Structures are given as C-alpha cells and as structure tokens.
Amino acid sequence: MAAKIVGNGYTRQELQKDLSSGYQYVDLSYKPEYLYLCGAPNTSKNQLIRRLKINGKLGLIINTSELDMISGAMKQKCGHHDDVFHHEPVSTDYKIDDQIICAEDPHLALSFTGTPNQLAFFIPSLDNGLYSRFAILTAESRWKYRSAAPIKGKEDYDTFFKKLSGEVLDMFLFLQQSPTEVTLSDSQWEEHTAYFSQLLDEVACEKADAPGSIVLRAALIVARIACRTFVVS
C-alpha cells in the first residue's frame, strides 16, 4: 500500500478520495512523547511543565555546575519556573500550543553549584520565596594544588564516577520496581517538631514574614532529606 505524507491542510473530501484510492496517510503533526530524566537548566517555563507532565511521578532532575545558566533562563519573561515545590498542579496556556499544558503532580529536583556572587544574582532577595525553596550549603575553599597527572594503580575520575552513577542507577531501578514508603518514628517527629518550633519562635521576633516562611519550608526539606537518606543507606 502506498503511503502519502500529509500535514493539516487537507479537506475531508480530499482525504476520503485518496483513502478510497489505497493511500495510507502519515500525519506529521503527531510528535511522540519521550521521557527525559535529566532536564536542561536553560529552558522555558512552558517546556519545563511539559516535561513534568510527560514524566509524571518519575520526575525531572536538573543539574548544573554553573548557577548562571539557570539564572539567565529565569531572568527571561518565559523562563520563570520557581513555583514547583509542594507538588501542586502547575500549568501554562500559550497561543502557540493551542491547549493548556498542566502537570497535575509535578516532581522536580534541582542541584546547582556556584559562587556567592552567582547565588546573590540567582536569589536577590529573601522576600520572593525562592530562597526558602532551596537547601543551601556553603563551604570555604581549600587551596591545595592537585596534579592532573595520572597515578599508576589508581582509577581515573571518569571511571570512578561512572561506577558511582551505576550504583545510583541500580538503586533507582530497584525502587521503581519496589515502591518504598518511608516514615519517621513518633520520637523523631517529636524532635523535629520541637526543634523547628523553637527556631520559628526565634525568627518571629524579627517581625518579618520572610524568615518565618524560610523556617517552615526548611522543616519540610529536612523531613524529605531524612526519608531519602534512609532509602539510600
């Protein structure tokens, strides 16, 4: 049977005529949806939500060693994507898509590294809620020269990290096949509640809303890290 490739510009009468003549139509307007576990830091909000919708509970991971890459995307009008944190539905509605794109249960993990100046450019203020959505780790530089020359009898960094990535992949595949629910014990919840209640009382004395929201989201982040650390260990 002959194949006739068409787009969207055919009338109903033309389609019926060609089909009766033995043609099989291939619609180029159809685009298959693929799963991408690792996303690009330089992306638009529309494309990010599209990826989150397609991936579903599999989620999306965005890594970058240069914080400026994600900062540049978010400074653009179409690049704001700082509203995915509590797995609440997110959506966009642009004319070019001709439909609403909605991720009902988004799962997004972000991992960035950068300098203090890059961090200040990425999060210029504590009042917009972006700072409270991240767990920020700062460390002093230890200036010690490390030779790039290969060491006999020891594996290179590429081989070393490929092995580690293989272990992470094995854990990921195992958990995909065997869903695991992790909960904290009553005593752990009591310790968690007592600590962050005290911390919230301390920052409430500043008479500002931003520190309070930072503490509340930090409590949630700590609980998430505790559960994920348990699974990995």
Coordinates of C-alpha atoms in Angstrom, one line a residue:
M1 CA 0.0 0.0 0.0
A2 CA 1.3 3.4 -0.9
A3 CA 1.9 6.0 1.8
K4 CA 1.1 9.6 1.4
I5 CA 2.6 12.1 4.0
V6 CA 0.4 15.0 4.8
G7 CA 0.1 17.8 7.3
N8 CA -3.1 19.5 8.4
G9 CA -4.0 21.3 5.2
Y10 CA -6.3 18.6 3.6
T11 CA -10.0 18.8 3.3
R12 CA -12.3 16.0 4.3
Q13 CA -13.3 15.3 0.7
E14 CA -9.6 15.1 -0.4
L15 CA -8.8 12.7 2.4
Q16 CA -11.8 10.4 1.6
K17 CA -10.8 10.4 -2.1
D18 CA -7.2 9.4 -1.5
L19 CA -8.1 6.8 1.1
S20 CA -10.5 5.1 -1.4
S21 CA -7.6 5.0 -3.9
G22 CA -5.5 2.9 -1.5
Y23 CA -3.3 5.6 0.1
Q24 CA -2.2 5.3 3.7
Y25 CA -1.8 8.6 5.5
V26 CA 1.1 9.5 7.8
D27 CA 0.3 12.6 9.9
L28 CA 3.4 14.7 10.5
S29 CA 1.6 16.8 13.1
Y30 CA 1.9 13.9 15.6
K31 CA 5.0 14.0 17.8
P32 CA 5.8 11.1 20.1
E33 CA 6.4 11.9 23.8
Y34 CA 9.7 10.8 25.3
L35 CA 10.8 10.6 28.9
Y36 CA 13.8 12.7 29.8
L37 CA 15.0 12.1 33.4
C38 CA 17.7 14.8 33.3
G39 CA 16.5 18.2 32.1
A40 CA 18.4 21.2 30.7
P41 CA 19.0 24.2 33.1
N42 CA 18.5 26.7 30.2
T43 CA 14.8 26.1 29.5
S44 CA 11.5 27.9 29.5
K45 CA 8.7 27.5 32.0
N46 CA 6.4 26.1 29.3
Q47 CA 8.9 23.4 28.3
L48 CA 9.6 22.6 31.9
I49 CA 6.0 22.0 32.7
R50 CA 5.6 19.9 29.5
R51 CA 8.5 17.7 30.7
L52 CA 6.9 17.4 34.2
K53 CA 3.6 16.4 32.7
I54 CA 5.1 13.7 30.4
N55 CA 7.4 12.3 33.1
G56 CA 4.6 12.1 35.8
K57 CA 5.8 10.6 39.1
L58 CA 9.1 9.7 37.5
G59 CA 10.0 13.4 38.0
L60 CA 12.7 15.5 36.4
I61 CA 16.3 16.3 37.6
I62 CA 18.1 19.5 36.6
N63 CA 21.9 19.7 37.4
T64 CA 24.4 22.4 36.6
S65 CA 27.8 23.3 37.8
E66 CA 27.3 26.9 36.8
L67 CA 24.4 28.7 38.6
D68 CA 24.4 31.5 36.0
M69 CA 22.9 29.0 33.5
I70 CA 19.6 28.7 35.4
S71 CA 19.7 32.4 36.4
G72 CA 19.9 33.5 32.8
A73 CA 16.8 31.4 31.9
M74 CA 14.8 32.7 34.9
K75 CA 15.5 36.4 34.0
Q76 CA 13.7 35.9 30.8
K77 CA 9.9 36.5 30.7
C78 CA 9.2 33.0 29.6
G79 CA 11.8 31.4 32.0
H80 CA 10.2 31.8 35.4
H81 CA 9.8 28.4 36.9
D82 CA 10.3 28.8 40.7
D83 CA 6.7 27.7 41.6
V84 CA 7.2 23.9 41.8
F85 CA 7.8 22.9 45.4
H86 CA 4.8 21.3 47.1
H87 CA 3.9 19.0 44.1
E88 CA 0.9 21.3 43.5
P89 CA -0.5 21.5 39.9
V90 CA 1.3 23.9 37.6
S91 CA 0.1 24.9 34.1
T92 CA 0.7 27.2 31.2
D93 CA -1.6 28.4 28.4
Y94 CA 0.1 29.9 25.4
K95 CA -1.4 30.5 22.0
I96 CA 1.3 28.6 20.2
D97 CA 0.3 25.3 22.0
D98 CA -3.4 25.7 21.3
Q99 CA -4.1 23.9 24.6
I100 CA -3.4 24.1 28.4
I101 CA -0.4 22.2 29.5
C102 CA -0.8 21.1 33.1
A103 CA 1.4 18.9 35.3
E104 CA -1.1 17.7 37.9
D105 CA 1.6 16.2 40.3
P106 CA 5.0 17.6 39.4
H107 CA 8.2 16.2 40.9
L108 CA 11.3 18.3 40.3
A109 CA 14.8 18.0 41.8
L110 CA 17.3 20.8 41.3
S111 CA 21.1 20.7 42.1
F112 CA 23.3 23.7 41.4
T113 CA 26.7 24.9 42.3
G114 CA 28.1 28.4 42.1
T115 CA 29.9 31.2 43.7
P116 CA 28.5 33.6 46.4
N117 CA 28.1 36.3 43.7
Q118 CA 26.2 33.9 41.4
L119 CA 23.9 33.0 44.4
A120 CA 23.1 36.6 45.0
F121 CA 22.2 37.1 41.3
F122 CA 20.1 34.0 41.4
I123 CA 18.3 34.9 44.6
P124 CA 18.5 38.7 45.0
S125 CA 16.0 38.9 47.9
L126 CA 14.6 36.7 50.7
D127 CA 11.1 38.1 50.2
N128 CA 10.1 36.4 47.0
G129 CA 10.0 32.9 48.4
L130 CA 12.7 31.4 46.2
Y131 CA 15.4 31.3 48.9
S132 CA 13.1 29.2 51.2
R133 CA 12.7 26.5 48.4
F134 CA 16.4 25.6 48.5
A135 CA 18.8 23.9 50.9
I136 CA 21.9 25.9 50.6
L137 CA 25.3 24.5 51.6
T138 CA 28.3 26.9 51.8
A139 CA 31.9 25.9 52.3
E140 CA 35.3 27.6 52.4
S141 CA 37.7 26.9 49.6
R142 CA 40.7 24.8 50.5
W143 CA 43.5 25.9 48.2
K144 CA 45.7 22.9 47.5
Y145 CA 47.0 22.1 44.1
R146 CA 46.1 18.7 42.8
S147 CA 48.1 17.3 40.0
A148 CA 46.3 16.3 36.8
A149 CA 48.9 13.7 36.1
P150 CA 47.6 10.0 36.1
I151 CA 48.5 7.9 39.1
K152 CA 49.6 4.4 38.4
G153 CA 47.5 1.8 40.0
K154 CA 44.6 4.1 40.7
E155 CA 41.5 4.6 38.5
D156 CA 40.8 7.9 36.9
Y157 CA 37.9 10.2 38.0
D158 CA 35.8 9.3 34.9
T159 CA 35.9 5.6 35.8
F160 CA 35.3 6.3 39.5
F161 CA 32.2 8.4 38.9
K162 CA 30.8 6.0 36.3
K163 CA 30.9 3.3 38.9
L164 CA 29.1 5.6 41.4
S165 CA 26.5 6.5 38.8
G166 CA 25.9 2.8 38.1
E167 CA 25.2 2.2 41.7
V168 CA 22.7 5.1 41.8
L169 CA 21.1 3.7 38.6
D170 CA 20.7 0.3 40.3
M171 CA 19.1 1.9 43.3
F172 CA 16.7 3.9 41.1
L173 CA 15.7 0.8 39.1
F174 CA 15.2 -1.2 42.3
L175 CA 12.9 1.4 43.8
Q176 CA 11.0 1.7 40.6
Q177 CA 10.2 -2.0 40.8
S178 CA 9.7 -2.0 44.5
P179 CA 7.9 1.2 45.7
T180 CA 9.0 2.1 49.2
E181 CA 7.2 4.3 51.8
V182 CA 9.5 5.9 54.4
T183 CA 8.0 7.3 57.6
L184 CA 9.6 8.8 60.7
S185 CA 9.0 7.4 64.2
D186 CA 7.0 9.2 66.8
S187 CA 10.1 10.2 68.7
Q188 CA 11.7 11.5 65.5
W189 CA 8.6 13.6 64.7
E190 CA 8.7 15.0 68.3
E191 CA 12.3 16.0 68.0
H192 CA 11.6 17.5 64.5
T193 CA 8.6 19.5 65.8
A194 CA 10.4 20.7 68.9
Y195 CA 13.5 22.0 67.0
F196 CA 11.6 23.9 64.3
S197 CA 9.0 25.3 66.8
Q198 CA 11.9 26.8 68.8
L199 CA 13.5 28.1 65.6
L200 CA 10.3 29.7 64.4
D201 CA 9.8 31.4 67.8
E202 CA 13.3 32.9 67.5
V203 CA 12.8 34.3 64.0
A204 CA 9.3 35.6 64.8
C205 CA 10.9 38.2 67.0
E206 CA 12.2 39.9 63.8
K207 CA 8.6 40.9 63.0
A208 CA 9.0 39.9 59.3
D209 CA 7.3 37.3 57.2
A210 CA 10.3 36.1 55.1
P211 CA 12.3 34.4 58.0
G212 CA 9.2 32.5 59.1
S213 CA 8.5 31.0 55.7
I214 CA 12.1 30.0 55.4
V215 CA 11.9 28.0 58.7
L216 CA 8.6 26.3 57.7
R217 CA 10.0 25.2 54.3
A218 CA 13.3 24.2 55.9
A219 CA 11.3 21.8 58.2
L220 CA 9.8 20.2 55.2
I221 CA 13.1 20.0 53.4
V222 CA 14.7 18.3 56.4
A223 CA 12.0 15.7 56.5
R224 CA 12.4 15.0 52.8
I225 CA 16.2 14.6 53.2
A226 CA 15.7 12.3 56.2
C227 CA 13.5 10.0 54.2
R228 CA 15.7 9.9 51.1
T229 CA 18.8 9.3 53.2
F230 CA 17.1 6.3 54.8
V231 CA 16.3 4.8 51.4
V232 CA 19.9 5.4 50.1
S233 CA 21.6 3.9 53.2

